[in-house]
PDB file of C-alpha atoms in Angstrom:
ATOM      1  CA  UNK A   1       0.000   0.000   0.000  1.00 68.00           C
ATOM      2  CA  UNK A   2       1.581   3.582  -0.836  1.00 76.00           C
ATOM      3  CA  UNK A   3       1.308   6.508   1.450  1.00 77.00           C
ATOM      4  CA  UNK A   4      -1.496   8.350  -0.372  1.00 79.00           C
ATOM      5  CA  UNK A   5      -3.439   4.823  -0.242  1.00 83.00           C
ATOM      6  CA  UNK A   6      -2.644   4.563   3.362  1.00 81.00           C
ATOM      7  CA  UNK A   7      -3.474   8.441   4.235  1.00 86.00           C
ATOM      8  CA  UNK A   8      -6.786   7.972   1.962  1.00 86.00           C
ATOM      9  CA  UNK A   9      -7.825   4.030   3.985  1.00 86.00           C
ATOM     10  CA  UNK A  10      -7.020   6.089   7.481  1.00 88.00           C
ATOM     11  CA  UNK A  11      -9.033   8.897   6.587  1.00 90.00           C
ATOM     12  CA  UNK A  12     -12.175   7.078   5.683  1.00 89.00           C
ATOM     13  CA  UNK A  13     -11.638   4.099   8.391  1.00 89.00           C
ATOM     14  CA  UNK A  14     -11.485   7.168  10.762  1.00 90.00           C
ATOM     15  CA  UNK A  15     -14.685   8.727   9.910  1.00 91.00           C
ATOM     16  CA  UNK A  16     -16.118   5.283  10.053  1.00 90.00           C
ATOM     17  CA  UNK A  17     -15.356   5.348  13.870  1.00 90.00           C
ATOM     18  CA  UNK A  18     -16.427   8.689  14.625  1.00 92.00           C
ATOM     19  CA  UNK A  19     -19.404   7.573  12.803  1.00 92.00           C
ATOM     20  CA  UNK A  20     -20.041   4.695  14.946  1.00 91.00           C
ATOM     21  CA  UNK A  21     -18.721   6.068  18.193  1.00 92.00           C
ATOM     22  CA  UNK A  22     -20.580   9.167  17.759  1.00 93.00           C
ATOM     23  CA  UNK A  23     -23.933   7.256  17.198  1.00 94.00           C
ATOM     24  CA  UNK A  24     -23.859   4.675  19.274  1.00 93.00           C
ATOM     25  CA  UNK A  25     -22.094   6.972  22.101  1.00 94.00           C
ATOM     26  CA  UNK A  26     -25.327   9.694  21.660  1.00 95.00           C
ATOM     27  CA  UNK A  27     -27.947   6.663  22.057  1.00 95.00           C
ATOM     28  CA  UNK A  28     -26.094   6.006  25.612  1.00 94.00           C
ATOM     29  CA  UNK A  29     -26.429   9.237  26.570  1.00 94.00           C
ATOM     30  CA  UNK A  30     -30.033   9.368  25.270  1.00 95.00           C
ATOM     31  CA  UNK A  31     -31.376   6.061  26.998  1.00 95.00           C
ATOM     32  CA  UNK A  32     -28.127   5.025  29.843  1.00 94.00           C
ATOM     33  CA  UNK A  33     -28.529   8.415  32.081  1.00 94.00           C
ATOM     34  CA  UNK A  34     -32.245   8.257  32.013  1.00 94.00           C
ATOM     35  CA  UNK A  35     -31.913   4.236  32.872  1.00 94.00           C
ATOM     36  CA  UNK A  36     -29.371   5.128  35.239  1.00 93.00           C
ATOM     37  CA  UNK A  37     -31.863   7.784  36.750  1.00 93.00           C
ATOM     38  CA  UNK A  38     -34.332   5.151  37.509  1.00 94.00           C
ATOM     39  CA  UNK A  39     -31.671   2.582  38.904  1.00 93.00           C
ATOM     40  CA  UNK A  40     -31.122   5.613  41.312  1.00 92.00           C
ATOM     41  CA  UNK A  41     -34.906   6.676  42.647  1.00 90.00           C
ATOM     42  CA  UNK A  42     -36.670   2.995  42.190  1.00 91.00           C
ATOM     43  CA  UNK A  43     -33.622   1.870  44.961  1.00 89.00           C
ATOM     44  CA  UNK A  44     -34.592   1.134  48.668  1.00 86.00           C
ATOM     45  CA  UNK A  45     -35.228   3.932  50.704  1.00 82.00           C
ATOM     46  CA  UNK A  46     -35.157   6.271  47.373  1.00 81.00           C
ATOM     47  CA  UNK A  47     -38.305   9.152  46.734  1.00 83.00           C
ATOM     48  CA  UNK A  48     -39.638   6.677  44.130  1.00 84.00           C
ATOM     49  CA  UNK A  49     -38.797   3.332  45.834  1.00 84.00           C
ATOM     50  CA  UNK A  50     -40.177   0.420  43.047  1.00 90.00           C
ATOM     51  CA  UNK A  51     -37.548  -2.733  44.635  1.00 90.00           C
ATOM     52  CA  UNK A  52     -39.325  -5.048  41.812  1.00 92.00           C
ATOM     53  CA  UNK A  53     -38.583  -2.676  39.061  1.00 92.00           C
ATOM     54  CA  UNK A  54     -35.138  -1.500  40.486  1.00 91.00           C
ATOM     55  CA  UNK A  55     -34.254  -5.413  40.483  1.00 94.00           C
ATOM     56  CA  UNK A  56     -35.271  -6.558  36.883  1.00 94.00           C
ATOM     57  CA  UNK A  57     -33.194  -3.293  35.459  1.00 93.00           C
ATOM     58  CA  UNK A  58     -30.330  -4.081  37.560  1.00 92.00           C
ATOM     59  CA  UNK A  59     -30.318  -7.602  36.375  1.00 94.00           C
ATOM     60  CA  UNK A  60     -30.656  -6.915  32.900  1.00 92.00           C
ATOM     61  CA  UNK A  61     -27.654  -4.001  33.127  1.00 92.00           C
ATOM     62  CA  UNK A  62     -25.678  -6.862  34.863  1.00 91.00           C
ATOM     63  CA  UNK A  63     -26.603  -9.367  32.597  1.00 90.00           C
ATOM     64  CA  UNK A  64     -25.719  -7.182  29.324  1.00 89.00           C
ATOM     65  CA  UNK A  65     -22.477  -5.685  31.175  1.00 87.00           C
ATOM     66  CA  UNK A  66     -20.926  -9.222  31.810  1.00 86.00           C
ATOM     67  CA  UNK A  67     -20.805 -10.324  28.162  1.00 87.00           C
ATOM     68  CA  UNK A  68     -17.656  -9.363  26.788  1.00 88.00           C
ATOM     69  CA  UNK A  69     -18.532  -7.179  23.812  1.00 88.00           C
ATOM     70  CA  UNK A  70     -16.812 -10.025  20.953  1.00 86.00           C
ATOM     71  CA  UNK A  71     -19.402 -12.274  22.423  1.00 89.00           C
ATOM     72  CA  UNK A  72     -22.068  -9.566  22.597  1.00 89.00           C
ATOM     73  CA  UNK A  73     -21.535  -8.552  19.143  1.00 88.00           C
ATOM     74  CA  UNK A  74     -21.869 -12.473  17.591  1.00 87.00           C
ATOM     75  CA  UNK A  75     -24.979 -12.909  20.045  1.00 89.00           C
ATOM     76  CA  UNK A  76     -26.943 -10.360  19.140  1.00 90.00           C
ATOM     77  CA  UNK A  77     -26.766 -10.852  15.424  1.00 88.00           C
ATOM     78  CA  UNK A  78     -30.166 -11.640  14.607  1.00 91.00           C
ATOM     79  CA  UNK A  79     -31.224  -8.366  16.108  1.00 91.00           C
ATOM     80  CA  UNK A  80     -28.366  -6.309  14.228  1.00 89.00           C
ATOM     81  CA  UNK A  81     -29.974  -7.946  11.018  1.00 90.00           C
ATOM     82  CA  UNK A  82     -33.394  -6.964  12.201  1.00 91.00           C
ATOM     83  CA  UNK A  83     -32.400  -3.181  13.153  1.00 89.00           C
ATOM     84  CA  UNK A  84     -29.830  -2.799  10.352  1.00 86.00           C
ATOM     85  CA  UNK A  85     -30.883  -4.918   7.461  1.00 86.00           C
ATOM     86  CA  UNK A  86     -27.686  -6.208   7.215  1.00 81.00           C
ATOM     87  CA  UNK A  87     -24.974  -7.470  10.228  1.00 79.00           C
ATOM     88  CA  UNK A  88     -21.828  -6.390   8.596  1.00 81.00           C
ATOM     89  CA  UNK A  89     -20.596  -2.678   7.872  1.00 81.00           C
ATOM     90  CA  UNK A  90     -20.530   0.424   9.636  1.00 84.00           C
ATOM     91  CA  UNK A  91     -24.032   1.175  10.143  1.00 86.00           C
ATOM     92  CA  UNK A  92     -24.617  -2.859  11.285  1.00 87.00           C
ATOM     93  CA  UNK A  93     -22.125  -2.225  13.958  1.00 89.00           C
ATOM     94  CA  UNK A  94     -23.869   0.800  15.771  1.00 91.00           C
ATOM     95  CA  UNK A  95     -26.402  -1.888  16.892  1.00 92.00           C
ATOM     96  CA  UNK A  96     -24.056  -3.893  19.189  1.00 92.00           C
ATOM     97  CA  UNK A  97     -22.002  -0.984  19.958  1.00 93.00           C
ATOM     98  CA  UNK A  98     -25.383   1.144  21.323  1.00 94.00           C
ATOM     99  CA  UNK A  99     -26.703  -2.376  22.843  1.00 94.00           C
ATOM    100  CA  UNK A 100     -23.123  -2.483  24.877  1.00 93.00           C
ATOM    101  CA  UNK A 101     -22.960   1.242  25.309  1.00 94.00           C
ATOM    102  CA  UNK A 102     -26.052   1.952  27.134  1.00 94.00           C
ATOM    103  CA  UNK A 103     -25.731   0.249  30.361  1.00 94.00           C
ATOM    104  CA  UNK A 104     -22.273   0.824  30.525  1.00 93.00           C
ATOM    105  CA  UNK A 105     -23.431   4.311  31.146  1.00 94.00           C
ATOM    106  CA  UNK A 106     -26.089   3.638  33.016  1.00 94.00           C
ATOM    107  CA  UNK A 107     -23.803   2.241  35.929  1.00 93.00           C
ATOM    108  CA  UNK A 108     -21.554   5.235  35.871  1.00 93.00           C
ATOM    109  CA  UNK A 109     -24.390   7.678  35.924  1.00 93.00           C
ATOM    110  CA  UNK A 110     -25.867   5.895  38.808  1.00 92.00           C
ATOM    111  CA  UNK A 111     -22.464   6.005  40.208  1.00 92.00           C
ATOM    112  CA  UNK A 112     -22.412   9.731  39.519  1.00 91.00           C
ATOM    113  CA  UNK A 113     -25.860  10.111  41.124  1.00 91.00           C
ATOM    114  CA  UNK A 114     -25.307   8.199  43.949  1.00 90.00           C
ATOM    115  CA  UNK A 115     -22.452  10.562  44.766  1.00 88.00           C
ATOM    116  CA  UNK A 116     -24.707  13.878  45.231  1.00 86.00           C
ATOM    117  CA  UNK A 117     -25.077  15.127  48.886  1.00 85.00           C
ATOM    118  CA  UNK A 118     -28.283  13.195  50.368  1.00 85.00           C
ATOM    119  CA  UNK A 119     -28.717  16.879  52.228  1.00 85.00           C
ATOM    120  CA  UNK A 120     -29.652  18.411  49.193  1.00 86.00           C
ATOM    121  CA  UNK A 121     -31.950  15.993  48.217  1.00 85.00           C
ATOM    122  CA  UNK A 122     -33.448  15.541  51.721  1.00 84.00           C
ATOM    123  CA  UNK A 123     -33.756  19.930  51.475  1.00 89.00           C
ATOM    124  CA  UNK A 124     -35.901  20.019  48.438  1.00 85.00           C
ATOM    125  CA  UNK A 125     -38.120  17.341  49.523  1.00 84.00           C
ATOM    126  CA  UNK A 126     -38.493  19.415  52.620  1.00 85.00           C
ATOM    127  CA  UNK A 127     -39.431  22.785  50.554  1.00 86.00           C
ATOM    128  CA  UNK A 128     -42.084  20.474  48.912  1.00 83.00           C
ATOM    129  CA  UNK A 129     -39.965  19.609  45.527  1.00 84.00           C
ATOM    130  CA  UNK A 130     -41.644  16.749  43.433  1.00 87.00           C
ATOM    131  CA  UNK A 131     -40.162  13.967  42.517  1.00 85.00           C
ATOM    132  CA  UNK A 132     -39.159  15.396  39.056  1.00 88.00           C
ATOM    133  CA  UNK A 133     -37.884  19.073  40.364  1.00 89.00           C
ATOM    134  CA  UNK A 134     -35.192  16.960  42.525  1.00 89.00           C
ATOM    135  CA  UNK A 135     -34.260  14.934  39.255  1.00 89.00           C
ATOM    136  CA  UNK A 136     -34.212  17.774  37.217  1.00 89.00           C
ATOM    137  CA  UNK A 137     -32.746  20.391  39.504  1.00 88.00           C
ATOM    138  CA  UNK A 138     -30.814  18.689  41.875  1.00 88.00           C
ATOM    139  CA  UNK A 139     -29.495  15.609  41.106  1.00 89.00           C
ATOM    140  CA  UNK A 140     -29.349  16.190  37.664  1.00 89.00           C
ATOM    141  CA  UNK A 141     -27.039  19.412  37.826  1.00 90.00           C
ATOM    142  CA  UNK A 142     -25.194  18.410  41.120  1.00 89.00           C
ATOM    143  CA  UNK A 143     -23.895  15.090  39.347  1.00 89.00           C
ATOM    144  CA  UNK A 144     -22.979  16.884  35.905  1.00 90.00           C
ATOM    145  CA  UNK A 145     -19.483  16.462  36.345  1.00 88.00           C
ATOM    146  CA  UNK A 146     -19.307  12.721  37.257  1.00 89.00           C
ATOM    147  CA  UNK A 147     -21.826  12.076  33.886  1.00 91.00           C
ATOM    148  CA  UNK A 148     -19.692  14.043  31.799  1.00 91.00           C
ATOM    149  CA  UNK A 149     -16.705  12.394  32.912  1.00 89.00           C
ATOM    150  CA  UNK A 150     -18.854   9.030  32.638  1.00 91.00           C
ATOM    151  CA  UNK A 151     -19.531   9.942  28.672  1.00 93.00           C
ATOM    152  CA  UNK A 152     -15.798  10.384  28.283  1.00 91.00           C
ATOM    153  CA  UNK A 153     -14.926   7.016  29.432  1.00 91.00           C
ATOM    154  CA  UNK A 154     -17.901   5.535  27.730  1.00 92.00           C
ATOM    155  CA  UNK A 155     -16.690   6.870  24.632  1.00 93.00           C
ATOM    156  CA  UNK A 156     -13.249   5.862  24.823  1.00 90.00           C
ATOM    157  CA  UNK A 157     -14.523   2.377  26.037  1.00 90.00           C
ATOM    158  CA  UNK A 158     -16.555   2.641  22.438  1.00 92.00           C
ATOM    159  CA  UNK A 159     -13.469   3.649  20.397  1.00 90.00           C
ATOM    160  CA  UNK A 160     -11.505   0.140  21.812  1.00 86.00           C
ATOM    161  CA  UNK A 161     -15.370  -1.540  21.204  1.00 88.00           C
ATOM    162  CA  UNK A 162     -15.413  -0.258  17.963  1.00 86.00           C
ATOM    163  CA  UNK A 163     -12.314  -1.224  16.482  1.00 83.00           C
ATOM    164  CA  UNK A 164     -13.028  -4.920  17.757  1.00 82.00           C
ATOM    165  CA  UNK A 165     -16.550  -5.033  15.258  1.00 79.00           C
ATOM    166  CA  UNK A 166     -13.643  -4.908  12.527  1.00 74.00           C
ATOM    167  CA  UNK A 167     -13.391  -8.783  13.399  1.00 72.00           C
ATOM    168  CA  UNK A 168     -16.760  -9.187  11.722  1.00 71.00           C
ATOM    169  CA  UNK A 169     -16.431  -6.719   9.024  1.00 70.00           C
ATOM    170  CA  UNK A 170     -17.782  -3.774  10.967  1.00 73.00           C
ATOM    171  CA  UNK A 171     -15.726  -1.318   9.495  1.00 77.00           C
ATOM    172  CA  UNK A 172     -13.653   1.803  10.843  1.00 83.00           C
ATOM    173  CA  UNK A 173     -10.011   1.458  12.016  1.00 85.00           C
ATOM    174  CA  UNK A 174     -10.448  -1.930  13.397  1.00 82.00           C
ATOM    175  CA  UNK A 175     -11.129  -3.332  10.103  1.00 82.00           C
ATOM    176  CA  UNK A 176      -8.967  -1.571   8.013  1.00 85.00           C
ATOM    177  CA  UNK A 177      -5.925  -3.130  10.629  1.00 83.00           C
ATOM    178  CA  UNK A 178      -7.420  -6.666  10.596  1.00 81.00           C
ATOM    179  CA  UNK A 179      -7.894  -6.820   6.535  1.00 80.00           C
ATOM    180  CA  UNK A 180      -4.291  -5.020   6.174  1.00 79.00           C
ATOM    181  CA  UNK A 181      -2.297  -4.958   8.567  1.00 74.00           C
ATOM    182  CA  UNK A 182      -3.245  -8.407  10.255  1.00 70.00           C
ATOM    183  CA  UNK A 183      -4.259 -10.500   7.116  1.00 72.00           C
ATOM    184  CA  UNK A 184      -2.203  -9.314   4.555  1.00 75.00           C
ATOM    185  CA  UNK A 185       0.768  -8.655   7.093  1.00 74.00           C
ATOM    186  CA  UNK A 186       0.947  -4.961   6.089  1.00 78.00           C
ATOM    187  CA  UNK A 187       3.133  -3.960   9.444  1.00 84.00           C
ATOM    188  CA  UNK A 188       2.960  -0.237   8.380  1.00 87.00           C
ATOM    189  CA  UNK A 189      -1.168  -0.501   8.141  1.00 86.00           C
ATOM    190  CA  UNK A 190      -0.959  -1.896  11.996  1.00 88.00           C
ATOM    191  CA  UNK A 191       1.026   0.570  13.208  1.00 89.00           C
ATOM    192  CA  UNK A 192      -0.720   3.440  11.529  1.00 89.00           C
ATOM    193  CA  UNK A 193      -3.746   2.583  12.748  1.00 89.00           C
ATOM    194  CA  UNK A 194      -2.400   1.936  16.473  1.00 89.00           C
ATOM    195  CA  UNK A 195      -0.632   5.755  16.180  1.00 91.00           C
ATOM    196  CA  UNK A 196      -4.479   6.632  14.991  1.00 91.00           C
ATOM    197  CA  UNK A 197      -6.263   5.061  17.868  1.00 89.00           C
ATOM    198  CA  UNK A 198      -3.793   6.533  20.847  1.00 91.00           C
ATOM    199  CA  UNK A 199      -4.021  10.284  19.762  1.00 91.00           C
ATOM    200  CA  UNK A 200      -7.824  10.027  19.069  1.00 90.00           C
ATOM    201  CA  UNK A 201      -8.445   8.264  22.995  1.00 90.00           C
ATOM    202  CA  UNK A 202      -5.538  10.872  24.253  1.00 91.00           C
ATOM    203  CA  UNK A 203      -7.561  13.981  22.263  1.00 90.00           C
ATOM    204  CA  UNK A 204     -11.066  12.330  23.610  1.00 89.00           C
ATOM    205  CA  UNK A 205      -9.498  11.685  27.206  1.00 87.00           C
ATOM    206  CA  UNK A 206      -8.263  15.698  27.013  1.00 89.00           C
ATOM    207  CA  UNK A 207     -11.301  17.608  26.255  1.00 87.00           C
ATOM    208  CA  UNK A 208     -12.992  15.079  28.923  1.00 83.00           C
ATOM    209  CA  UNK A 209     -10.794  16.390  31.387  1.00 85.00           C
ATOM    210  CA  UNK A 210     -11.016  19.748  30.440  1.00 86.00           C
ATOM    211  CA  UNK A 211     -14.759  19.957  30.203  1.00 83.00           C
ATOM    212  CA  UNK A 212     -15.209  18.589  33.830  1.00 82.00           C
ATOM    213  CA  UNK A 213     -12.889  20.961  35.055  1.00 82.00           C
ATOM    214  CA  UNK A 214     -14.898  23.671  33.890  1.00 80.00           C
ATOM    215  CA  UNK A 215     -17.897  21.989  35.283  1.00 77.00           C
ATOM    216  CA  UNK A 216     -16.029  21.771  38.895  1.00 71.00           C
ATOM    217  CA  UNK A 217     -15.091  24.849  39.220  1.00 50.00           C
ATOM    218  CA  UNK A 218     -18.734  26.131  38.929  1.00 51.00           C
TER     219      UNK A 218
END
Protein backbone atom coordinates (compact mmCIF):
# COMPACT_ATOMS: atom_id res chain seq x y z
CA UNK A 1 0.00 0.00 0.00
CA UNK A 2 1.58 3.58 -0.84
CA UNK A 3 1.31 6.51 1.45
CA UNK A 4 -1.50 8.35 -0.37
CA UNK A 5 -3.44 4.82 -0.24
CA UNK A 6 -2.64 4.56 3.36
CA UNK A 7 -3.47 8.44 4.23
CA UNK A 8 -6.79 7.97 1.96
CA UNK A 9 -7.82 4.03 3.98
CA UNK A 10 -7.02 6.09 7.48
CA UNK A 11 -9.03 8.90 6.59
CA UNK A 12 -12.18 7.08 5.68
CA UNK A 13 -11.64 4.10 8.39
CA UNK A 14 -11.49 7.17 10.76
CA UNK A 15 -14.68 8.73 9.91
CA UNK A 16 -16.12 5.28 10.05
CA UNK A 17 -15.36 5.35 13.87
CA UNK A 18 -16.43 8.69 14.63
CA UNK A 19 -19.40 7.57 12.80
CA UNK A 20 -20.04 4.70 14.95
CA UNK A 21 -18.72 6.07 18.19
CA UNK A 22 -20.58 9.17 17.76
CA UNK A 23 -23.93 7.26 17.20
CA UNK A 24 -23.86 4.67 19.27
CA UNK A 25 -22.09 6.97 22.10
CA UNK A 26 -25.33 9.69 21.66
CA UNK A 27 -27.95 6.66 22.06
CA UNK A 28 -26.09 6.01 25.61
CA UNK A 29 -26.43 9.24 26.57
CA UNK A 30 -30.03 9.37 25.27
CA UNK A 31 -31.38 6.06 27.00
CA UNK A 32 -28.13 5.03 29.84
CA UNK A 33 -28.53 8.41 32.08
CA UNK A 34 -32.24 8.26 32.01
CA UNK A 35 -31.91 4.24 32.87
CA UNK A 36 -29.37 5.13 35.24
CA UNK A 37 -31.86 7.78 36.75
CA UNK A 38 -34.33 5.15 37.51
CA UNK A 39 -31.67 2.58 38.90
CA UNK A 40 -31.12 5.61 41.31
CA UNK A 41 -34.91 6.68 42.65
CA UNK A 42 -36.67 3.00 42.19
CA UNK A 43 -33.62 1.87 44.96
CA UNK A 44 -34.59 1.13 48.67
CA UNK A 45 -35.23 3.93 50.70
CA UNK A 46 -35.16 6.27 47.37
CA UNK A 47 -38.30 9.15 46.73
CA UNK A 48 -39.64 6.68 44.13
CA UNK A 49 -38.80 3.33 45.83
CA UNK A 50 -40.18 0.42 43.05
CA UNK A 51 -37.55 -2.73 44.64
CA UNK A 52 -39.33 -5.05 41.81
CA UNK A 53 -38.58 -2.68 39.06
CA UNK A 54 -35.14 -1.50 40.49
CA UNK A 55 -34.25 -5.41 40.48
CA UNK A 56 -35.27 -6.56 36.88
CA UNK A 57 -33.19 -3.29 35.46
CA UNK A 58 -30.33 -4.08 37.56
CA UNK A 59 -30.32 -7.60 36.37
CA UNK A 60 -30.66 -6.92 32.90
CA UNK A 61 -27.65 -4.00 33.13
CA UNK A 62 -25.68 -6.86 34.86
CA UNK A 63 -26.60 -9.37 32.60
CA UNK A 64 -25.72 -7.18 29.32
CA UNK A 65 -22.48 -5.68 31.17
CA UNK A 66 -20.93 -9.22 31.81
CA UNK A 67 -20.81 -10.32 28.16
CA UNK A 68 -17.66 -9.36 26.79
CA UNK A 69 -18.53 -7.18 23.81
CA UNK A 70 -16.81 -10.02 20.95
CA UNK A 71 -19.40 -12.27 22.42
CA UNK A 72 -22.07 -9.57 22.60
CA UNK A 73 -21.54 -8.55 19.14
CA UNK A 74 -21.87 -12.47 17.59
CA UNK A 75 -24.98 -12.91 20.04
CA UNK A 76 -26.94 -10.36 19.14
CA UNK A 77 -26.77 -10.85 15.42
CA UNK A 78 -30.17 -11.64 14.61
CA UNK A 79 -31.22 -8.37 16.11
CA UNK A 80 -28.37 -6.31 14.23
CA UNK A 81 -29.97 -7.95 11.02
CA UNK A 82 -33.39 -6.96 12.20
CA UNK A 83 -32.40 -3.18 13.15
CA UNK A 84 -29.83 -2.80 10.35
CA UNK A 85 -30.88 -4.92 7.46
CA UNK A 86 -27.69 -6.21 7.21
CA UNK A 87 -24.97 -7.47 10.23
CA UNK A 88 -21.83 -6.39 8.60
CA UNK A 89 -20.60 -2.68 7.87
CA UNK A 90 -20.53 0.42 9.64
CA UNK A 91 -24.03 1.18 10.14
CA UNK A 92 -24.62 -2.86 11.28
CA UNK A 93 -22.12 -2.22 13.96
CA UNK A 94 -23.87 0.80 15.77
CA UNK A 95 -26.40 -1.89 16.89
CA UNK A 96 -24.06 -3.89 19.19
CA UNK A 97 -22.00 -0.98 19.96
CA UNK A 98 -25.38 1.14 21.32
CA UNK A 99 -26.70 -2.38 22.84
CA UNK A 100 -23.12 -2.48 24.88
CA UNK A 101 -22.96 1.24 25.31
CA UNK A 102 -26.05 1.95 27.13
CA UNK A 103 -25.73 0.25 30.36
CA UNK A 104 -22.27 0.82 30.53
CA UNK A 105 -23.43 4.31 31.15
CA UNK A 106 -26.09 3.64 33.02
CA UNK A 107 -23.80 2.24 35.93
CA UNK A 108 -21.55 5.24 35.87
CA UNK A 109 -24.39 7.68 35.92
CA UNK A 110 -25.87 5.89 38.81
CA UNK A 111 -22.46 6.01 40.21
CA UNK A 112 -22.41 9.73 39.52
CA UNK A 113 -25.86 10.11 41.12
CA UNK A 114 -25.31 8.20 43.95
CA UNK A 115 -22.45 10.56 44.77
CA UNK A 116 -24.71 13.88 45.23
CA UNK A 117 -25.08 15.13 48.89
CA UNK A 118 -28.28 13.20 50.37
CA UNK A 119 -28.72 16.88 52.23
CA UNK A 120 -29.65 18.41 49.19
CA UNK A 121 -31.95 15.99 48.22
CA UNK A 122 -33.45 15.54 51.72
CA UNK A 123 -33.76 19.93 51.47
CA UNK A 124 -35.90 20.02 48.44
CA UNK A 125 -38.12 17.34 49.52
CA UNK A 126 -38.49 19.42 52.62
CA UNK A 127 -39.43 22.79 50.55
CA UNK A 128 -42.08 20.47 48.91
CA UNK A 129 -39.96 19.61 45.53
CA UNK A 130 -41.64 16.75 43.43
CA UNK A 131 -40.16 13.97 42.52
CA UNK A 132 -39.16 15.40 39.06
CA UNK A 133 -37.88 19.07 40.36
CA UNK A 134 -35.19 16.96 42.52
CA UNK A 135 -34.26 14.93 39.25
CA UNK A 136 -34.21 17.77 37.22
CA UNK A 137 -32.75 20.39 39.50
CA UNK A 138 -30.81 18.69 41.88
CA UNK A 139 -29.49 15.61 41.11
CA UNK A 140 -29.35 16.19 37.66
CA UNK A 141 -27.04 19.41 37.83
CA UNK A 142 -25.19 18.41 41.12
CA UNK A 143 -23.89 15.09 39.35
CA UNK A 144 -22.98 16.88 35.90
CA UNK A 145 -19.48 16.46 36.34
CA UNK A 146 -19.31 12.72 37.26
CA UNK A 147 -21.83 12.08 33.89
CA UNK A 148 -19.69 14.04 31.80
CA UNK A 149 -16.71 12.39 32.91
CA UNK A 150 -18.85 9.03 32.64
CA UNK A 151 -19.53 9.94 28.67
CA UNK A 152 -15.80 10.38 28.28
CA UNK A 153 -14.93 7.02 29.43
CA UNK A 154 -17.90 5.54 27.73
CA UNK A 155 -16.69 6.87 24.63
CA UNK A 156 -13.25 5.86 24.82
CA UNK A 157 -14.52 2.38 26.04
CA UNK A 158 -16.56 2.64 22.44
CA UNK A 159 -13.47 3.65 20.40
CA UNK A 160 -11.50 0.14 21.81
CA UNK A 161 -15.37 -1.54 21.20
CA UNK A 162 -15.41 -0.26 17.96
CA UNK A 163 -12.31 -1.22 16.48
CA UNK A 164 -13.03 -4.92 17.76
CA UNK A 165 -16.55 -5.03 15.26
CA UNK A 166 -13.64 -4.91 12.53
CA UNK A 167 -13.39 -8.78 13.40
CA UNK A 168 -16.76 -9.19 11.72
CA UNK A 169 -16.43 -6.72 9.02
CA UNK A 170 -17.78 -3.77 10.97
CA UNK A 171 -15.73 -1.32 9.50
CA UNK A 172 -13.65 1.80 10.84
CA UNK A 173 -10.01 1.46 12.02
CA UNK A 174 -10.45 -1.93 13.40
CA UNK A 175 -11.13 -3.33 10.10
CA UNK A 176 -8.97 -1.57 8.01
CA UNK A 177 -5.92 -3.13 10.63
CA UNK A 178 -7.42 -6.67 10.60
CA UNK A 179 -7.89 -6.82 6.54
CA UNK A 180 -4.29 -5.02 6.17
CA UNK A 181 -2.30 -4.96 8.57
CA UNK A 182 -3.25 -8.41 10.26
CA UNK A 183 -4.26 -10.50 7.12
CA UNK A 184 -2.20 -9.31 4.55
CA UNK A 185 0.77 -8.66 7.09
CA UNK A 186 0.95 -4.96 6.09
CA UNK A 187 3.13 -3.96 9.44
CA UNK A 188 2.96 -0.24 8.38
CA UNK A 189 -1.17 -0.50 8.14
CA UNK A 190 -0.96 -1.90 12.00
CA UNK A 191 1.03 0.57 13.21
CA UNK A 192 -0.72 3.44 11.53
CA UNK A 193 -3.75 2.58 12.75
CA UNK A 194 -2.40 1.94 16.47
CA UNK A 195 -0.63 5.76 16.18
CA UNK A 196 -4.48 6.63 14.99
CA UNK A 197 -6.26 5.06 17.87
CA UNK A 198 -3.79 6.53 20.85
CA UNK A 199 -4.02 10.28 19.76
CA UNK A 200 -7.82 10.03 19.07
CA UNK A 201 -8.45 8.26 22.99
CA UNK A 202 -5.54 10.87 24.25
CA UNK A 203 -7.56 13.98 22.26
CA UNK A 204 -11.07 12.33 23.61
CA UNK A 205 -9.50 11.68 27.21
CA UNK A 206 -8.26 15.70 27.01
CA UNK A 207 -11.30 17.61 26.26
CA UNK A 208 -12.99 15.08 28.92
CA UNK A 209 -10.79 16.39 31.39
CA UNK A 210 -11.02 19.75 30.44
CA UNK A 211 -14.76 19.96 30.20
CA UNK A 212 -15.21 18.59 33.83
CA UNK A 213 -12.89 20.96 35.05
CA UNK A 214 -14.90 23.67 33.89
CA UNK A 215 -17.90 21.99 35.28
CA UNK A 216 -16.03 21.77 38.89
CA UNK A 217 -15.09 24.85 39.22
CA UNK A 218 -18.73 26.13 38.93
Amino acid sequence: MSPQQLIDALTTSLLETLLMVGVSGGIAVLLGIPLGVVLVVTSRGAMLQRLAVNRVLAAIVNATRSLPFIILMVFIIPFTRLVAQTSIGTTAAIVPLSVAAIPFMARIAENALREVDPGLITAARAMGASPAQIIMKVLLPEALPGLVAGVMVTIVSLIGYSAMAGVIGGGGLGDLAIRYGYQRFQTEVMTAVVVVLIVLVQVMQSLGDWAVRRMSHR
